[in-house]
Amino acid sequence: MITKEQADAFGAIETPFYFYDLDLLRETLDRYAALIARYGYNAHYALKANADDRILEIIRDHGLGADCVSGNEVKLAVKSGFDPKKIVYAGVGKSDKEIRTALRAGIFCFNCESVPEIRIINDLAAGMGRTAQISIRVNPDIDAHTHRYISTGLKENKFGISPWAFQDVADLLAQCRNVSFIGLHVHVGSQITEMPVFALTCRRIEELQQWFIDHGIPVRNLNLGGGLGVNYQDPAGEPVARFEDYFDTIHRNLVVRPGQQVHFEPGRALVAQCGHLISRVLYVKAGREKKFAILDAGMNDLVRPALYQAYHAIENLSSSKRKLRYDVVGPVCESSDCWGKNRLLAACTRGDLVAIHSAGAYGQVMAMRYNQRDLAKAVYSDDLKK
Ligand code: LLP
């Protein structure tokens, strides 16, 4: 929710920009951290969702570690003060340079996504006189019931190691002196809102870890990835994700062996709702059949609708009581640069401020300069209070 005072303060700021409600971020993190503590779990924030420095600082101060998917993310996490002993690193295509960066940083764990990657990490670690802790990212062949571009746990997806390759993993681990196997990792997709998907993941991981235990390979850590979705339809009604339901589902369905540690890698659920993309109406174009509200924010600022047909709630922050239907579009020369079709909004006039909600995750980090457009800057609620 954007308050009247905040909207008034927006008037002086050049649009488009990202507005971050840091109070909501802190409240979200307080609730998340309390549940993590209650169950004795460990959490690593997925930097890919939002790597803004003020946001990282707040997340770090709530005691979370970092989940990275590139050497540069590892470097950024370290620079932002995350404890290297709480950094995990996944990715199907870790380059030698990136692996060396992570080895040098002394991270907690590499989440390995293929058999040859284990060998390379071992050899690079040997060359540096180090031992790398690794987990195996398993491909559990689970349908996450989410958009196919953000579904990662099906056997046709490129992620993780399938159970049929476990024997190769075991044989390789027996030869490798510079990697130490510490556990299993799984991440089946993003924007998952159906709790049974997580229940199924827990049951699958139990079956899969049994294979390692039966082969005399202890599994000390279980990392269940991220994936919890947020309410894009009604962000004001559900500003904080359903963490209670989520952890209750995990707690009831995951078999935790004595001494085992359980890890999570939340991204979207922590940061999506605290971010809004704020823009202005440039023009209202009345066609025969429909009206277009043309905004100054485009797909280059927030690519999710163009890339995944993602829904984001749109609100005209001006005070008009009259409601009309618009196709809300951006200025970029692509027909996919569309924020929403046939949306009911307060009647738009040039200069009105329009908020595109739930833009805190995979928004600013995925921005690009297509059409040579400027990158939208960040504005923080804390600074408006001053
Ligand atoms: N862990 C791993 C290994 C991941 O691949 C991801 C996200 C996460 C954790 C964090 O997942 P989350 O809690 O945010 O669902 N750009 C897309 C989302 C891509 C997600 C990629 N992996 C979007 O805008 O919807």
Tab-separated table of C-alpha atoms and ligand atoms in Angstrom:
chain	number	residue	atom	x	y	z
A	1	MET	CA	0.000	0.000	0.000
A	2	ILE	CA	1.285	3.410	-0.956
A	3	THR	CA	0.117	6.088	1.469
A	4	LYS	CA	-1.268	9.479	0.464
A	5	GLU	CA	1.842	11.147	1.980
A	6	GLN	CA	4.162	8.931	-0.047
A	7	ALA	CA	2.201	9.571	-3.256
A	8	ASP	CA	2.386	13.322	-2.581
A	9	ALA	CA	6.165	13.071	-2.164
A	10	PHE	CA	6.430	11.209	-5.501
A	11	GLY	CA	5.272	14.358	-7.281
A	12	ALA	CA	8.769	15.869	-7.157
A	13	ILE	CA	10.603	12.746	-8.371
A	14	GLU	CA	11.472	11.956	-11.982
A	15	THR	CA	9.610	8.878	-13.241
A	16	PRO	CA	9.856	5.962	-13.745
A	17	PHE	CA	11.463	4.835	-10.496
A	18	TYR	CA	11.355	1.895	-8.130
A	19	PHE	CA	9.855	2.704	-4.753
A	20	TYR	CA	10.846	0.413	-1.879
A	21	ASP	CA	8.754	0.307	1.266
A	22	LEU	CA	11.499	-0.650	3.707
A	23	ASP	CA	9.071	-0.884	6.643
A	24	LEU	CA	7.211	-3.640	4.818
A	25	LEU	CA	10.524	-5.327	4.005
A	26	ARG	CA	11.508	-5.245	7.692
A	27	GLU	CA	8.127	-6.593	8.774
A	28	THR	CA	8.342	-9.395	6.192
A	29	LEU	CA	11.829	-10.309	7.370
A	30	ASP	CA	10.856	-10.174	11.056
A	31	ARG	CA	8.090	-12.688	10.382
A	32	TYR	CA	10.306	-14.891	8.249
A	33	ALA	CA	13.241	-14.850	10.682
A	34	ALA	CA	10.961	-15.661	13.639
A	35	LEU	CA	9.711	-18.814	11.870
A	36	ILE	CA	13.204	-19.845	10.823
A	37	ALA	CA	14.272	-19.540	14.470
A	38	ARG	CA	11.187	-21.378	15.719
A	39	TYR	CA	11.914	-24.436	13.550
A	40	GLY	CA	15.719	-24.235	13.791
A	41	TYR	CA	16.108	-23.841	10.024
A	42	ASN	CA	18.772	-21.880	8.054
A	43	ALA	CA	18.010	-19.295	5.356
A	44	HIS	CA	20.048	-17.913	2.480
A	45	TYR	CA	18.510	-15.005	0.587
A	46	ALA	CA	18.514	-15.506	-3.214
A	47	LEU	CA	20.326	-12.352	-4.344
A	48	LYS	CA	19.056	-12.799	-7.876
A	49	ALA	CA	15.618	-11.559	-6.794
A	50	ASN	CA	16.885	-8.100	-5.853
A	51	ALA	CA	20.477	-7.016	-5.300
A	52	ASP	CA	19.868	-3.394	-4.285
A	53	ASP	CA	22.441	-2.444	-1.635
A	54	ARG	CA	19.963	-0.986	0.894
A	55	ILE	CA	17.812	-4.099	0.605
A	56	LEU	CA	20.800	-6.413	0.981
A	57	GLU	CA	21.893	-4.538	4.089
A	58	ILE	CA	18.517	-5.023	5.778
A	59	ILE	CA	18.366	-8.712	4.834
A	60	ARG	CA	21.923	-9.285	6.084
A	61	ASP	CA	21.046	-7.574	9.356
A	62	HIS	CA	18.194	-10.050	9.824
A	63	GLY	CA	20.826	-12.803	9.989
A	64	LEU	CA	20.232	-14.462	6.625
A	65	GLY	CA	22.985	-15.913	4.481
A	66	ALA	CA	23.138	-15.562	0.703
A	67	ASP	CA	22.186	-17.811	-2.202
A	68	CYS	CA	24.191	-16.930	-5.316
A	69	VAL	CA	24.118	-18.043	-8.940
A	70	SER	CA	27.234	-16.365	-10.309
A	71	GLY	CA	30.739	-15.428	-9.272
A	72	ASN	CA	29.739	-11.786	-9.262
A	73	GLU	CA	26.834	-12.524	-6.925
A	74	VAL	CA	29.276	-14.275	-4.584
A	75	LYS	CA	31.532	-11.205	-4.706
A	76	LEU	CA	28.582	-8.883	-4.091
A	77	ALA	CA	27.346	-10.983	-1.160
A	78	VAL	CA	30.796	-10.867	0.455
A	79	LYS	CA	31.134	-7.132	-0.209
A	80	SER	CA	27.680	-6.564	1.302
A	81	GLY	CA	28.830	-8.191	4.519
A	82	PHE	CA	27.157	-11.603	4.241
A	83	ASP	CA	29.124	-14.210	6.154
A	84	PRO	CA	30.936	-16.416	3.576
A	85	LYS	CA	30.138	-19.378	5.825
A	86	LYS	CA	26.467	-18.727	4.992
A	87	ILE	CA	26.884	-18.426	1.213
A	88	VAL	CA	25.613	-21.177	-1.084
A	89	TYR	CA	26.254	-21.174	-4.801
A	90	ALA	CA	24.089	-22.912	-7.436
A	91	GLY	CA	24.003	-22.728	-11.231
A	92	VAL	CA	24.218	-25.185	-14.126
A	93	GLY	CA	27.100	-23.368	-15.780
A	94	LYS	CA	29.679	-22.281	-13.223
A	95	SER	CA	32.809	-21.158	-15.083
A	96	ASP	CA	36.310	-21.971	-13.797
A	97	LYS	CA	36.789	-18.298	-12.919
A	98	GLU	CA	33.544	-18.257	-10.940
A	99	ILE	CA	34.404	-21.466	-9.105
A	100	ARG	CA	37.802	-20.011	-8.149
A	101	THR	CA	36.098	-16.817	-6.907
A	102	ALA	CA	33.836	-18.862	-4.653
A	103	LEU	CA	36.707	-21.073	-3.428
A	104	ARG	CA	38.746	-17.991	-2.601
A	105	ALA	CA	35.792	-16.503	-0.698
A	106	GLY	CA	35.515	-19.711	1.369
A	107	ILE	CA	31.789	-20.185	0.822
A	108	PHE	CA	29.702	-22.696	2.750
A	109	CYS	CA	28.614	-24.887	-0.145
A	110	PHE	CA	28.534	-25.367	-3.917
A	111	ASN	CA	25.227	-26.790	-5.099
A	112	CYS	CA	26.424	-28.995	-7.971
A	113	GLU	CA	24.208	-29.471	-10.961
A	114	SER	CA	26.082	-32.070	-13.038
A	115	VAL	CA	28.564	-34.908	-12.609
A	116	PRO	CA	31.358	-33.209	-14.617
A	117	GLU	CA	30.980	-30.063	-12.488
A	118	ILE	CA	31.912	-32.057	-9.364
A	119	ARG	CA	35.152	-33.170	-11.024
A	120	ILE	CA	36.031	-29.601	-12.074
A	121	ILE	CA	35.369	-28.182	-8.607
A	122	ASN	CA	37.549	-30.937	-7.156
A	123	ASP	CA	40.407	-30.226	-9.570
A	124	LEU	CA	40.266	-26.449	-9.129
A	125	ALA	CA	40.092	-26.826	-5.339
A	126	ALA	CA	43.095	-29.187	-5.447
A	127	GLY	CA	45.038	-26.610	-7.460
A	128	MET	CA	44.347	-24.028	-4.769
A	129	GLY	CA	45.074	-26.388	-1.883
A	130	ARG	CA	41.487	-26.250	-0.663
A	131	THR	CA	38.552	-28.539	-0.032
A	132	ALA	CA	35.119	-27.498	-1.271
A	133	GLN	CA	31.933	-28.494	0.499
A	134	ILE	CA	29.360	-29.604	-2.056
A	135	SER	CA	25.710	-30.558	-2.160
A	136	ILE	CA	24.068	-32.335	-5.048
A	137	ARG	CA	21.201	-30.441	-6.604
A	138	VAL	CA	18.779	-33.227	-7.408
A	139	ASN	CA	16.234	-33.087	-10.184
A	140	PRO	CA	13.177	-34.598	-8.498
A	141	ASP	CA	10.915	-34.521	-11.598
A	142	ILE	CA	8.145	-32.556	-9.882
A	143	ASP	CA	5.627	-30.295	-11.590
A	144	ALA	CA	5.605	-26.999	-9.667
A	145	HIS	CA	2.352	-25.830	-11.321
A	146	THR	CA	3.888	-22.500	-12.250
A	147	HIS	CA	4.859	-20.787	-15.511
A	148	ARG	CA	6.983	-23.127	-17.623
A	149	TYR	CA	9.840	-20.600	-17.807
A	150	ILE	CA	10.198	-20.596	-14.014
A	151	SER	CA	9.630	-24.303	-13.472
A	152	THR	CA	12.951	-25.992	-12.716
A	153	GLY	CA	12.275	-29.404	-11.185
A	154	LEU	CA	10.995	-31.405	-14.156
A	155	LYS	CA	13.253	-33.962	-15.774
A	156	GLU	CA	13.161	-31.997	-19.047
A	157	ASN	CA	14.586	-28.918	-17.248
A	158	LYS	CA	18.330	-28.340	-17.364
A	159	PHE	CA	18.679	-28.115	-13.583
A	160	GLY	CA	20.012	-30.663	-11.133
A	161	ILE	CA	21.210	-34.261	-11.288
A	162	SER	CA	18.684	-37.003	-11.986
A	163	PRO	CA	18.511	-40.070	-9.734
A	164	TRP	CA	19.767	-42.352	-12.522
A	165	ALA	CA	23.136	-40.566	-12.269
A	166	PHE	CA	23.492	-41.021	-8.480
A	167	GLN	CA	25.807	-44.043	-8.881
A	168	ASP	CA	28.147	-41.925	-11.048
A	169	VAL	CA	28.091	-39.269	-8.310
A	170	ALA	CA	28.953	-41.845	-5.639
A	171	ASP	CA	31.809	-43.291	-7.742
A	172	LEU	CA	33.217	-39.832	-8.379
A	173	LEU	CA	32.937	-38.765	-4.734
A	174	ALA	CA	34.968	-41.843	-3.793
A	175	GLN	CA	37.798	-40.607	-6.065
A	176	CYS	CA	37.691	-36.892	-5.256
A	177	ARG	CA	39.911	-35.772	-2.367
A	178	ASN	CA	39.135	-32.042	-2.584
A	179	VAL	CA	35.373	-32.070	-2.379
A	180	SER	CA	33.411	-32.993	0.673
A	181	PHE	CA	29.800	-34.065	0.163
A	182	ILE	CA	27.509	-32.474	2.735
A	183	GLY	CA	23.989	-32.872	1.420
A	184	LEU	CA	21.189	-32.544	-1.081
A	185	HIS	CA	19.649	-29.490	-2.676
A	186	VAL	CA	16.370	-29.147	-4.527
A	187	HIS	CA	14.520	-26.188	-6.069
A	188	VAL	CA	11.503	-27.046	-8.186
A	189	GLY	CA	10.431	-23.625	-9.427
A	190	SER	CA	9.386	-20.133	-8.496
A	191	GLN	CA	6.077	-18.390	-7.722
A	192	ILE	CA	4.651	-21.621	-6.287
A	193	THR	CA	1.418	-20.979	-4.428
A	194	GLU	CA	0.123	-24.527	-3.982
A	195	MET	CA	1.365	-25.993	-0.698
A	196	PRO	CA	0.964	-29.619	-1.921
A	197	VAL	CA	3.876	-28.967	-4.322
A	198	PHE	CA	6.132	-28.367	-1.301
A	199	ALA	CA	4.690	-31.390	0.523
A	200	LEU	CA	5.495	-33.546	-2.505
A	201	THR	CA	9.010	-32.099	-2.696
A	202	CYS	CA	9.593	-33.090	0.937
A	203	ARG	CA	8.455	-36.646	0.259
A	204	ARG	CA	10.630	-36.888	-2.864
A	205	ILE	CA	13.706	-35.621	-1.056
A	206	GLU	CA	13.156	-38.269	1.592
A	207	GLU	CA	13.164	-41.002	-1.091
A	208	LEU	CA	16.211	-39.501	-2.782
A	209	GLN	CA	18.287	-39.062	0.370
A	210	GLN	CA	17.560	-42.679	1.270
A	211	TRP	CA	19.609	-43.730	-1.764
A	212	PHE	CA	22.680	-41.922	-0.414
A	213	ILE	CA	22.201	-43.231	3.110
A	214	ASP	CA	21.804	-46.798	1.768
A	215	HIS	CA	25.099	-46.346	-0.073
A	216	GLY	CA	26.901	-45.284	3.092
A	217	ILE	CA	27.003	-41.582	2.211
A	218	PRO	CA	25.746	-39.450	5.107
A	219	VAL	CA	23.449	-36.538	4.250
A	220	ARG	CA	24.036	-33.781	6.800
A	221	ASN	CA	22.163	-30.973	5.018
A	222	LEU	CA	18.897	-30.709	3.160
A	223	ASN	CA	18.410	-27.531	1.143
A	224	LEU	CA	14.855	-27.075	-0.087
A	225	GLY	CA	15.536	-24.028	-2.273
A	226	GLY	CA	13.146	-21.125	-2.672
A	227	GLY	CA	9.969	-20.930	-4.660
A	228	LEU	CA	7.268	-19.644	-2.322
A	229	GLY	CA	4.996	-17.361	-4.317
A	230	VAL	CA	3.315	-14.075	-3.456
A	231	ASN	CA	-0.135	-12.706	-4.174
A	232	TYR	CA	0.216	-10.631	-7.353
A	233	GLN	CA	-3.576	-10.306	-7.705
A	234	ASP	CA	-4.122	-8.660	-4.339
A	235	PRO	CA	-0.850	-7.307	-2.930
A	236	ALA	CA	-2.581	-4.923	-0.516
A	237	GLY	CA	-4.684	-7.803	0.878
A	238	GLU	CA	-1.668	-10.093	1.301
A	239	PRO	CA	1.448	-7.929	1.720
A	240	VAL	CA	3.384	-10.686	3.508
A	241	ALA	CA	3.692	-14.124	1.911
A	242	ARG	CA	2.133	-17.208	3.501
A	243	PHE	CA	5.224	-18.133	5.521
A	244	GLU	CA	3.246	-19.807	8.332
A	245	ASP	CA	1.496	-22.208	5.911
A	246	TYR	CA	4.733	-22.835	4.076
A	247	PHE	CA	6.840	-23.763	7.099
A	248	ASP	CA	3.982	-25.716	8.612
A	249	THR	CA	3.787	-27.754	5.379
A	250	ILE	CA	7.540	-28.360	5.417
A	251	HIS	CA	7.586	-29.230	9.101
A	252	ARG	CA	4.770	-31.749	8.693
A	253	ASN	CA	6.144	-33.412	5.557
A	254	LEU	CA	9.928	-33.371	5.813
A	255	VAL	CA	11.635	-36.213	7.642
A	256	VAL	CA	14.646	-34.664	9.359
A	257	ARG	CA	17.268	-37.189	10.515
A	258	PRO	CA	19.096	-36.630	13.806
A	259	GLY	CA	21.784	-33.976	13.422
A	260	GLN	CA	20.552	-32.887	9.994
A	261	GLN	CA	20.364	-29.176	9.142
A	262	VAL	CA	17.591	-27.807	6.918
A	263	HIS	CA	18.242	-24.842	4.608
A	264	PHE	CA	16.083	-22.550	2.452
A	265	GLU	CA	16.802	-20.030	-0.288
A	266	PRO	CA	13.912	-17.554	-0.390
A	267	GLY	CA	13.983	-14.807	-2.987
A	268	ARG	CA	10.696	-13.459	-4.269
A	269	ALA	CA	8.666	-14.004	-1.094
A	270	LEU	CA	10.954	-11.660	0.864
A	271	VAL	CA	11.163	-8.737	-1.535
A	272	ALA	CA	8.344	-8.775	-4.123
A	273	GLN	CA	5.702	-6.857	-2.222
A	274	CYS	CA	7.926	-4.088	-0.851
A	275	GLY	CA	8.741	-2.821	-4.363
A	276	HIS	CA	6.571	-0.730	-6.700
A	277	LEU	CA	7.427	0.645	-10.101
A	278	ILE	CA	6.151	4.220	-10.190
A	279	SER	CA	5.437	5.848	-13.513
A	280	ARG	CA	3.369	8.611	-15.056
A	281	VAL	CA	0.680	8.609	-17.688
A	282	LEU	CA	2.152	10.190	-20.792
A	283	TYR	CA	-0.881	9.986	-23.041
A	284	VAL	CA	-4.381	8.613	-23.109
A	285	LYS	CA	-5.174	7.392	-26.585
A	286	ALA	CA	-8.814	6.711	-27.313
A	287	GLY	CA	-9.332	4.141	-30.034
A	288	ARG	CA	-12.703	3.039	-31.426
A	289	GLU	CA	-12.856	-0.117	-29.297
A	290	LYS	CA	-10.562	0.648	-26.389
A	291	LYS	CA	-8.543	3.263	-24.581
A	292	PHE	CA	-4.810	3.015	-24.139
A	293	ALA	CA	-3.108	4.498	-21.094
A	294	ILE	CA	0.487	5.002	-22.215
A	295	LEU	CA	2.965	5.061	-19.315
A	296	ASP	CA	6.555	6.247	-19.166
A	297	ALA	CA	7.651	2.900	-17.653
A	298	GLY	CA	8.324	0.079	-20.076
A	299	MET	CA	9.264	-3.565	-20.337
A	300	ASN	CA	12.911	-2.571	-20.060
A	301	ASP	CA	12.198	-1.410	-16.481
A	302	LEU	CA	10.218	-4.526	-15.487
A	303	VAL	CA	10.299	-7.362	-17.981
A	304	ARG	CA	8.080	-9.903	-16.194
A	305	PRO	CA	4.805	-9.189	-18.064
A	306	ALA	CA	6.561	-9.318	-21.457
A	307	LEU	CA	8.635	-12.379	-20.600
A	308	TYR	CA	6.242	-14.551	-18.590
A	309	GLN	CA	2.838	-12.976	-19.261
A	310	ALA	CA	3.039	-12.112	-15.553
A	311	TYR	CA	0.186	-10.239	-13.887
A	312	HIS	CA	1.010	-7.136	-11.831
A	313	ALA	CA	-1.693	-5.059	-10.153
A	314	ILE	CA	-1.819	-1.500	-11.499
A	315	GLU	CA	-3.120	1.480	-9.561
A	316	ASN	CA	-3.640	5.061	-10.623
A	317	LEU	CA	-2.544	6.985	-7.527
A	318	SER	CA	-4.445	10.113	-8.578
A	319	SER	CA	-7.649	10.750	-6.681
A	320	SER	CA	-10.199	10.441	-9.506
A	321	LYS	CA	-13.312	8.537	-8.360
A	322	ARG	CA	-14.435	7.644	-11.872
A	323	LYS	CA	-13.208	4.219	-13.056
A	324	LEU	CA	-12.561	3.315	-16.675
A	325	ARG	CA	-11.059	0.397	-18.559
A	326	TYR	CA	-7.693	0.730	-20.296
A	327	ASP	CA	-5.069	-1.299	-22.022
A	328	VAL	CA	-2.095	-0.067	-20.016
A	329	VAL	CA	1.062	-0.030	-22.124
A	330	GLY	CA	4.660	1.169	-22.060
A	331	PRO	CA	6.625	3.287	-24.536
A	332	VAL	CA	8.974	0.567	-25.877
A	333	CYS	CA	8.684	-0.429	-29.536
A	334	GLU	CA	7.369	-3.934	-28.881
A	335	SER	CA	3.751	-5.060	-28.692
A	336	SER	CA	4.679	-7.196	-25.694
A	337	ASP	CA	5.408	-3.937	-23.817
A	338	CYS	CA	2.002	-4.124	-22.186
A	339	TRP	CA	1.278	-3.837	-18.450
A	340	GLY	CA	-2.234	-5.223	-18.658
A	341	LYS	CA	-5.234	-5.366	-20.943
A	342	ASN	CA	-8.692	-4.106	-20.114
A	343	ARG	CA	-7.721	-3.012	-16.604
A	344	LEU	CA	-10.124	-1.008	-14.489
A	345	LEU	CA	-8.330	2.111	-13.231
A	346	ALA	CA	-9.219	5.515	-11.833
A	347	ALA	CA	-9.731	7.679	-14.940
A	348	CYS	CA	-6.306	8.567	-16.330
A	349	THR	CA	-5.085	11.960	-17.418
A	350	ARG	CA	-1.635	13.032	-18.511
A	351	GLY	CA	0.711	13.337	-15.545
A	352	ASP	CA	-1.160	10.946	-13.217
A	353	LEU	CA	1.129	8.760	-11.130
A	354	VAL	CA	0.590	5.056	-11.702
A	355	ALA	CA	2.006	2.278	-9.492
A	356	ILE	CA	2.794	-1.180	-10.801
A	357	HIS	CA	2.765	-3.282	-7.664
A	358	SER	CA	4.689	-6.371	-6.494
A	359	ALA	CA	7.748	-5.227	-8.441
A	360	GLY	CA	10.396	-5.798	-5.766
A	361	ALA	CA	11.446	-9.247	-6.993
A	362	TYR	CA	12.960	-9.819	-10.434
A	363	GLY	CA	12.195	-6.205	-11.320
A	364	GLN	CA	15.090	-3.787	-11.009
A	365	VAL	CA	17.673	-6.597	-11.245
A	366	MET	CA	16.317	-7.664	-14.626
A	367	ALA	CA	16.093	-4.126	-16.021
A	368	MET	CA	17.825	-3.407	-19.302
A	369	ARG	CA	18.619	-0.436	-21.500
A	370	TYR	CA	16.695	-1.550	-24.605
A	371	ASN	CA	15.796	1.432	-26.826
A	372	GLN	CA	18.684	3.219	-25.004
A	373	ARG	CA	16.307	3.997	-22.174
A	374	ASP	CA	17.690	5.146	-18.829
A	375	LEU	CA	17.643	2.685	-15.930
A	376	ALA	CA	15.006	3.513	-13.326
A	377	LYS	CA	16.521	4.547	-9.996
A	378	ALA	CA	15.504	3.424	-6.521
A	379	VAL	CA	13.667	5.577	-3.980
A	380	TYR	CA	13.287	4.368	-0.378
A	381	SER	CA	10.448	4.971	2.070
A	382	ASP	CA	12.977	5.753	4.856
A	383	ASP	CA	14.274	8.731	2.881
A	384	LEU	CA	10.788	10.192	2.307
A	385	LYS	CA	10.283	10.365	6.087
A	386	LYS	CA	13.238	12.730	6.555
B	1	LLP	N1	17.254	-21.077	-5.337
B	1	LLP	C1	17.497	-21.382	-6.627
B	1	LLP	C2	18.440	-22.449	-6.938
B	1	LLP	C3	16.837	-20.687	-7.660
B	1	LLP	O1	17.058	-21.011	-8.923
B	1	LLP	C4	15.923	-19.637	-7.320
B	1	LLP	C5	15.245	-18.874	-8.366
B	1	LLP	C6	15.741	-19.345	-5.953
B	1	LLP	C7	16.408	-20.091	-4.987
B	1	LLP	C8	14.800	-18.270	-5.485
B	1	LLP	O2	13.498	-18.591	-5.840
B	1	LLP	P1	12.258	-17.695	-5.369
B	1	LLP	O3	12.106	-17.870	-3.879
B	1	LLP	O4	12.522	-16.287	-5.743
B	1	LLP	O5	11.121	-18.281	-6.100
B	1	LLP	N2	12.752	-14.212	-13.017
B	1	LLP	C9	11.673	-15.097	-12.652
B	1	LLP	C10	12.029	-15.984	-11.490
B	1	LLP	C11	13.268	-16.825	-11.716
B	1	LLP	C12	13.616	-17.676	-10.513
B	1	LLP	C13	14.932	-18.334	-10.694
B	1	LLP	N3	15.378	-19.111	-9.591
B	1	LLP	C14	10.433	-14.262	-12.376
B	1	LLP	O6	10.477	-13.043	-12.523
B	1	LLP	O7	9.376	-14.787	-12.041
